[in-house]
Coordinates of C-alpha atoms in Angstrom, one line a residue:
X1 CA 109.6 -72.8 -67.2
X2 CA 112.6 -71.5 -65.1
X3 CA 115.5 -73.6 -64.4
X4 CA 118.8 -73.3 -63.2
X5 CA 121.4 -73.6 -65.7
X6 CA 125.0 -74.8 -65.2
X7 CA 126.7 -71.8 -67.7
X8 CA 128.9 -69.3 -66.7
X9 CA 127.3 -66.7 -64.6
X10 CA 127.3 -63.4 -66.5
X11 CA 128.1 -60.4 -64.7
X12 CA 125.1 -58.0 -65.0
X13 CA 125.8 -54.3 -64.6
X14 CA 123.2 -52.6 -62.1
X15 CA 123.1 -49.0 -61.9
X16 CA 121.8 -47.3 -58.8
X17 CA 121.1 -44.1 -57.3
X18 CA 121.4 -40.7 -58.6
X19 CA 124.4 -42.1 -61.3
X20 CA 121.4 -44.1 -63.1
X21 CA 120.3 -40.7 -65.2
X22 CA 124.5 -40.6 -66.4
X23 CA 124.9 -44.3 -67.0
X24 CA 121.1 -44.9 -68.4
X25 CA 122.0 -41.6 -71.3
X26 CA 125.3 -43.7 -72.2
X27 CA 122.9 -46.8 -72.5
X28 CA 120.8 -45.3 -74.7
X29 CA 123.2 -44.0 -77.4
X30 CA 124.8 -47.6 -77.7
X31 CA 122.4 -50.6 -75.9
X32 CA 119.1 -49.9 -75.9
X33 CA 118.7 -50.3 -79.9
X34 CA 119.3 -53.8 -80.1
X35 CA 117.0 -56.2 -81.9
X36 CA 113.5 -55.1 -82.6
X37 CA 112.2 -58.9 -83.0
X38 CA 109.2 -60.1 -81.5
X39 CA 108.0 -63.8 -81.4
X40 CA 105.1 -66.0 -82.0
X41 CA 105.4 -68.3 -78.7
X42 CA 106.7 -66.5 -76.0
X43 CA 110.6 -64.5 -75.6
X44 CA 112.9 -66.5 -77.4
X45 CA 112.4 -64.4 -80.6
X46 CA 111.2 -64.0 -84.1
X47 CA 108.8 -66.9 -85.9
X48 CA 112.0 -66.4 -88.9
X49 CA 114.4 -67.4 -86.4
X50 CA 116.1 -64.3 -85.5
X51 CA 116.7 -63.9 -81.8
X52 CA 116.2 -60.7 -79.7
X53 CA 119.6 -58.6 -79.6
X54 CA 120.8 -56.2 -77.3
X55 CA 120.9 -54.8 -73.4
X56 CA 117.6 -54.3 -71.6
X57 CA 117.5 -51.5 -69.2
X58 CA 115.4 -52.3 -66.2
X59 CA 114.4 -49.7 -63.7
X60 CA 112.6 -51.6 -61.0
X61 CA 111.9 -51.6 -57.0
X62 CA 114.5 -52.4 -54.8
X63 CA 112.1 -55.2 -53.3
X64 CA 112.2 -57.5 -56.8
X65 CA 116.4 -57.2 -56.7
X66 CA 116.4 -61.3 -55.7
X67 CA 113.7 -61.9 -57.9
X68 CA 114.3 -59.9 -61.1
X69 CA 117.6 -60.8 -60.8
X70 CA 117.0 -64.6 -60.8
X71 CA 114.3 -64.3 -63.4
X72 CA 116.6 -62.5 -65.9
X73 CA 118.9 -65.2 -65.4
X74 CA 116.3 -67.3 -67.5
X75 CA 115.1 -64.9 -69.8
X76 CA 119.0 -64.6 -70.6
X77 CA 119.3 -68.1 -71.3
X78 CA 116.4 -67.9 -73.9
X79 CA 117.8 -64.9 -75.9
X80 CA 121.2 -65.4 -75.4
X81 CA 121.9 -62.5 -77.3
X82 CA 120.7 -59.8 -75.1
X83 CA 121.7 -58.7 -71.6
X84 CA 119.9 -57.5 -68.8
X85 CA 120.8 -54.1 -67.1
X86 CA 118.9 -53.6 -63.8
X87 CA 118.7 -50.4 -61.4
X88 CA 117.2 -51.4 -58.0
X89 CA 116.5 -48.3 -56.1
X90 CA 113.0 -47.1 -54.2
X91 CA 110.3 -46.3 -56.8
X92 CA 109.8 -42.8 -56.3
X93 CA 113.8 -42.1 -56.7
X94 CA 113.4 -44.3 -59.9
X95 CA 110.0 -42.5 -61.2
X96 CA 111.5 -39.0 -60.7
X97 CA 114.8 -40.4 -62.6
X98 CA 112.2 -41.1 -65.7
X99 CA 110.4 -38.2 -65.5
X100 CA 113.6 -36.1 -66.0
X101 CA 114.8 -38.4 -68.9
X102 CA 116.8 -41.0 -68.0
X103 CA 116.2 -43.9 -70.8
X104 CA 114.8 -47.1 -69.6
X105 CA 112.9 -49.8 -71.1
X106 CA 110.8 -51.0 -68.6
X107 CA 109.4 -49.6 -65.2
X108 CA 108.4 -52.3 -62.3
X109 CA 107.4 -49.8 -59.1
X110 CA 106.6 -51.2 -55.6
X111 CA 103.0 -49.4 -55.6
X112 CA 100.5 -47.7 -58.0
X113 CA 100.3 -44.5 -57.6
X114 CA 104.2 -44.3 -58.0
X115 CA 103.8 -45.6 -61.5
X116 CA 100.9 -43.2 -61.4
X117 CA 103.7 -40.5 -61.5
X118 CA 105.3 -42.5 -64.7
X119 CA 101.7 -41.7 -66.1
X120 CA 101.5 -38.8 -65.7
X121 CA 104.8 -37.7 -67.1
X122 CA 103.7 -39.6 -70.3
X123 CA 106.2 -42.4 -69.3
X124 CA 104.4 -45.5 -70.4
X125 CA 104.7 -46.8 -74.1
X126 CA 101.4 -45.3 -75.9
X127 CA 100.7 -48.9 -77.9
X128 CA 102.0 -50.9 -75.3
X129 CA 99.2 -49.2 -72.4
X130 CA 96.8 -49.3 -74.9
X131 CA 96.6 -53.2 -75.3
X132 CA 97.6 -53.9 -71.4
X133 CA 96.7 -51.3 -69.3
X134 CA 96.7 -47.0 -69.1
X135 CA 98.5 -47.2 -65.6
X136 CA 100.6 -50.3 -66.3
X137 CA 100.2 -53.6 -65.5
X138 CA 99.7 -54.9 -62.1
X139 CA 101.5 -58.5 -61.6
X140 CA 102.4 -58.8 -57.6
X141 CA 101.2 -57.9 -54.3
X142 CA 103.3 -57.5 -51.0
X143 CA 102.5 -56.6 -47.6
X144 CA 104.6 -55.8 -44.6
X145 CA 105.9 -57.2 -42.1
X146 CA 108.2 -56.8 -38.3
X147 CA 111.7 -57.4 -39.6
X148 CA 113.9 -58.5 -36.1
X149 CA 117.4 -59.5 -35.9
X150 CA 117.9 -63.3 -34.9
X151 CA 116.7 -64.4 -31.8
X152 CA 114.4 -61.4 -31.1
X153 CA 116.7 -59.7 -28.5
X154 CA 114.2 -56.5 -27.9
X155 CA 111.4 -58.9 -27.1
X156 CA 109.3 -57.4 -29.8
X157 CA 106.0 -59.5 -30.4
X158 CA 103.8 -56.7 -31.9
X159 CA 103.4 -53.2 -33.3
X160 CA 102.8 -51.6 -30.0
X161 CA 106.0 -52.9 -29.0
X162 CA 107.8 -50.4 -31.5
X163 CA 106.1 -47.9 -30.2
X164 CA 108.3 -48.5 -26.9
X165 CA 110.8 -45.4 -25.8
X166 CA 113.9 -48.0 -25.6
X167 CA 113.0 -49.6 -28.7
X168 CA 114.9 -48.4 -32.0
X169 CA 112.9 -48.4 -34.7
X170 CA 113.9 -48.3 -38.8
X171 CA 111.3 -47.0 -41.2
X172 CA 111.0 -45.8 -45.0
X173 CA 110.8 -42.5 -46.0
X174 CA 107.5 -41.6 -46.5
X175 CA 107.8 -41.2 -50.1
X176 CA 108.5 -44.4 -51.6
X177 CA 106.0 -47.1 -51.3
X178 CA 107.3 -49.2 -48.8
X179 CA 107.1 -45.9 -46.1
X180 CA 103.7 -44.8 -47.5
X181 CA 102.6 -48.6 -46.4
X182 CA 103.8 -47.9 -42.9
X183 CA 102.3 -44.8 -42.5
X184 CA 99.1 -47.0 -43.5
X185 CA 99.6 -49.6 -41.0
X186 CA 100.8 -47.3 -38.3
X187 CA 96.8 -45.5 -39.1
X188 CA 95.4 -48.2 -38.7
X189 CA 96.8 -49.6 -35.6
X190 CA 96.4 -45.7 -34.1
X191 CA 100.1 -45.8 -33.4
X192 CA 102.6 -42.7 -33.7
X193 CA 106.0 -44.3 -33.5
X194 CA 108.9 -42.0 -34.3
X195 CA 112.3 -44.0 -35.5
X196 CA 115.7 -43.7 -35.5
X197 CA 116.6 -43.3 -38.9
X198 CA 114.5 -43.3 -42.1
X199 CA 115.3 -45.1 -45.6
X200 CA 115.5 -44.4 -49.3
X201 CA 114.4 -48.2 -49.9
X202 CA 113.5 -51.4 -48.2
X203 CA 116.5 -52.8 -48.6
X204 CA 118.2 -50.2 -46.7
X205 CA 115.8 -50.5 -43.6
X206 CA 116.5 -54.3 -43.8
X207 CA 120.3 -54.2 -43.7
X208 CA 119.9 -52.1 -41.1
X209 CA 118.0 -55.0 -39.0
X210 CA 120.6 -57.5 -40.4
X211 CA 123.3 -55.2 -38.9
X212 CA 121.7 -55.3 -35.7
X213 CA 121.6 -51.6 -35.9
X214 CA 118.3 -51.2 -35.0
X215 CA 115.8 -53.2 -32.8
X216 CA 113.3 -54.0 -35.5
X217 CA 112.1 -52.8 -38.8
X218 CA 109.3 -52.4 -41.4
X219 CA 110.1 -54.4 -44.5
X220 CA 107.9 -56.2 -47.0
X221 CA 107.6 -60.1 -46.3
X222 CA 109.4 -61.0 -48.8
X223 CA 112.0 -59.0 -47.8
X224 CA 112.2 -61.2 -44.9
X225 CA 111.8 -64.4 -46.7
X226 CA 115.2 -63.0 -49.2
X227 CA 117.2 -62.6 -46.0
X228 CA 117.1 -66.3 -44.7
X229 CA 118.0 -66.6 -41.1
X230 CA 119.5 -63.4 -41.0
X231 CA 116.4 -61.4 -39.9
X232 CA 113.0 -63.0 -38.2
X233 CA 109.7 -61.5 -39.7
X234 CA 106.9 -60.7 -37.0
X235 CA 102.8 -60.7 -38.5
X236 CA 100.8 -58.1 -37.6
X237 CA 96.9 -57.8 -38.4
X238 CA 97.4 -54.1 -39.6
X239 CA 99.6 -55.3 -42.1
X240 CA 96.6 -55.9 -44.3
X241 CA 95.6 -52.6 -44.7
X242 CA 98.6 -51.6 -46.2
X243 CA 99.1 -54.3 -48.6
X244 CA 100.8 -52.7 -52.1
X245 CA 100.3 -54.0 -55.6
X246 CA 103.4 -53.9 -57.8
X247 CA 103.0 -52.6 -61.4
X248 CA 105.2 -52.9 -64.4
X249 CA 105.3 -51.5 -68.0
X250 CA 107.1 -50.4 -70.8
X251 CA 108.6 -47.3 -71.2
X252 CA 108.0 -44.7 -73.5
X253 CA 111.9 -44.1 -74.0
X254 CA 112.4 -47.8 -74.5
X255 CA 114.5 -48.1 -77.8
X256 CA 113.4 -51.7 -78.2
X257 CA 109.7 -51.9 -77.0
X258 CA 109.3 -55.3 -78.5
X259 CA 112.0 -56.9 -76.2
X260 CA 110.4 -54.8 -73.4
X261 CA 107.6 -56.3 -74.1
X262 CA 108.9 -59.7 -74.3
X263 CA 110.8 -59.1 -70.8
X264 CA 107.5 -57.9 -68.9
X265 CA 105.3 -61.1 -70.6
X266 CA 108.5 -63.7 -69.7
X267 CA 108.1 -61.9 -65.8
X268 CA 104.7 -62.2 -65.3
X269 CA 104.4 -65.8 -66.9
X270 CA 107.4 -68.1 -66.9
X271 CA 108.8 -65.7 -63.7
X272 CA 105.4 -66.7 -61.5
X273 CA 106.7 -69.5 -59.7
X274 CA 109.9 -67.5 -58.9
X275 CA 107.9 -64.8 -57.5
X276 CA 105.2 -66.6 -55.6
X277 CA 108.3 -68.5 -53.8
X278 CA 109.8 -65.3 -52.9
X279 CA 106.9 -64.5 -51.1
X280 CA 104.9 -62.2 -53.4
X281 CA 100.8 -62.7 -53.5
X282 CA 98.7 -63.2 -56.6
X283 CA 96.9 -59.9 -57.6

């Protein structure tokens, strides 16, 4: 189980944005070959003893940063030998980055047909798909929510409201999962709202709420749940026809698929709790 641990915090490198492809190469010609040991109960390594060894490169949706980030905290703790290397960024941006190369070991994306894309470009680990799934492994569901700044000052109570001329309105690009959703939910509310400014990620569309730079937002509930009183999060029924499910799998490129492996079981078994109390439903 996950619990919080009184050691040193270690600082974990994240890479992000376009430099991921530059910093994931260097990765790969010194990290990513660390120990190829598996384990007979769970992450904590081999049944002769030997531990897993080596950095784990992460490439995973901006959404899990809180989650992931506590998670590997744990998995750290267990295989003290091996560190955890995340780059948070929307899942397209992160998809197109492993299509053209960039070494990884494991992909988590915010929807399926981004890791459809992963697919596709032969991304997936052959044995791993083969025993868990062709398109990855679905272990999370999200769904959106109104993101407001505190105390509401627009007045916004529903998703007409955004569609307001003096409201301004922060959206995802349409490309990553978090804007397809939107584009869902807008659909199927019969709503064309056009905002001020579109994101890369989620996380970009909820700073900007945070900042008060914007009126409202479209994040993912637990978005809202991450940002504590710093944003209020607003239901709305069309919300559930938008609702994403969050794969993950190992990568092809992965120079250690047994600790990949071991990373994405240690997520979507002794990281449950953490996810379900950030918010994230049960697929």
């Amino acid at each position: 189980m996950l619990e919080s641990t009184t050691r040193a915090p270690r600082t974990r490198r994240n890479v992000h944005g376009l430099t991921a492809v530059t910093a994931a190469l260097a990765l790969a010609l010194t990290a990513c070959s660390g120990g190829d040991a598996d384990t007979d109960e769970g992450a904590g390594g081999e049944a002769d003893g030997t531990a897993f060894s080596g950095e784990l490169t992460v490439f995973a949706a901006a959404s899990l940063t809180d989650v992931f980030e506590e998670i590997a905290t744990s998995f750290e703790e267990e295989n003290p030998e091996v560190e955890v290397t995340f780059n948070f960024a929307g899942s397209s941006e992160l998809a197109q980055q492993i299509n053209s190369g960039a070494p990884a070991d494991v992909f988590a994306a915010a929807n399926t047909e981004t890791m459809d894309q992963v697919v596709e470009g032969e991304g997936l680990d052959s044995d791993w798909a083969a025993e868990n799934g062709e398109d990855g492994r679905v272990f999370v569901t999200n769904n959106l929510q109104i993101a407001v700044p505190p105390d509401n000052p627009a007045g916004i109570e529903d998703l007409d409201d955004l569609a307001e001329d003096d409201v301004d309105v922060a959206f995802c690009a349409e490309e990553v999962p978090c804007g397809s959703a939107t584009v869902t939910a807008l659909e199927a509310a019969d709503l064309d709202i056009t905002p001020v400014t579109l994101e890369e990620d989620v996380r970009a569309v909820l700073t900007k709420v945070e900042l008060g730079e914007v009126d409202a937002g479209l994040v993912y509930a637990t978005d809202v749940i991450s940002a504590g009183d710093r944003v209020e999060g607003l239901d709305f029924p069309e919300s559930e026809e938008a609702i994403n499910d969050y794969p993950i799998g190992v990568l092809s490129a992965s120079g250690d698929p047994d600790l990949a492996a071991a990373w994405v079981e240690f997520v979507t078994t002794e990281g449950a709790p953490v996810l379900q109390d950030a918010g994230f439903g049960t697929p």
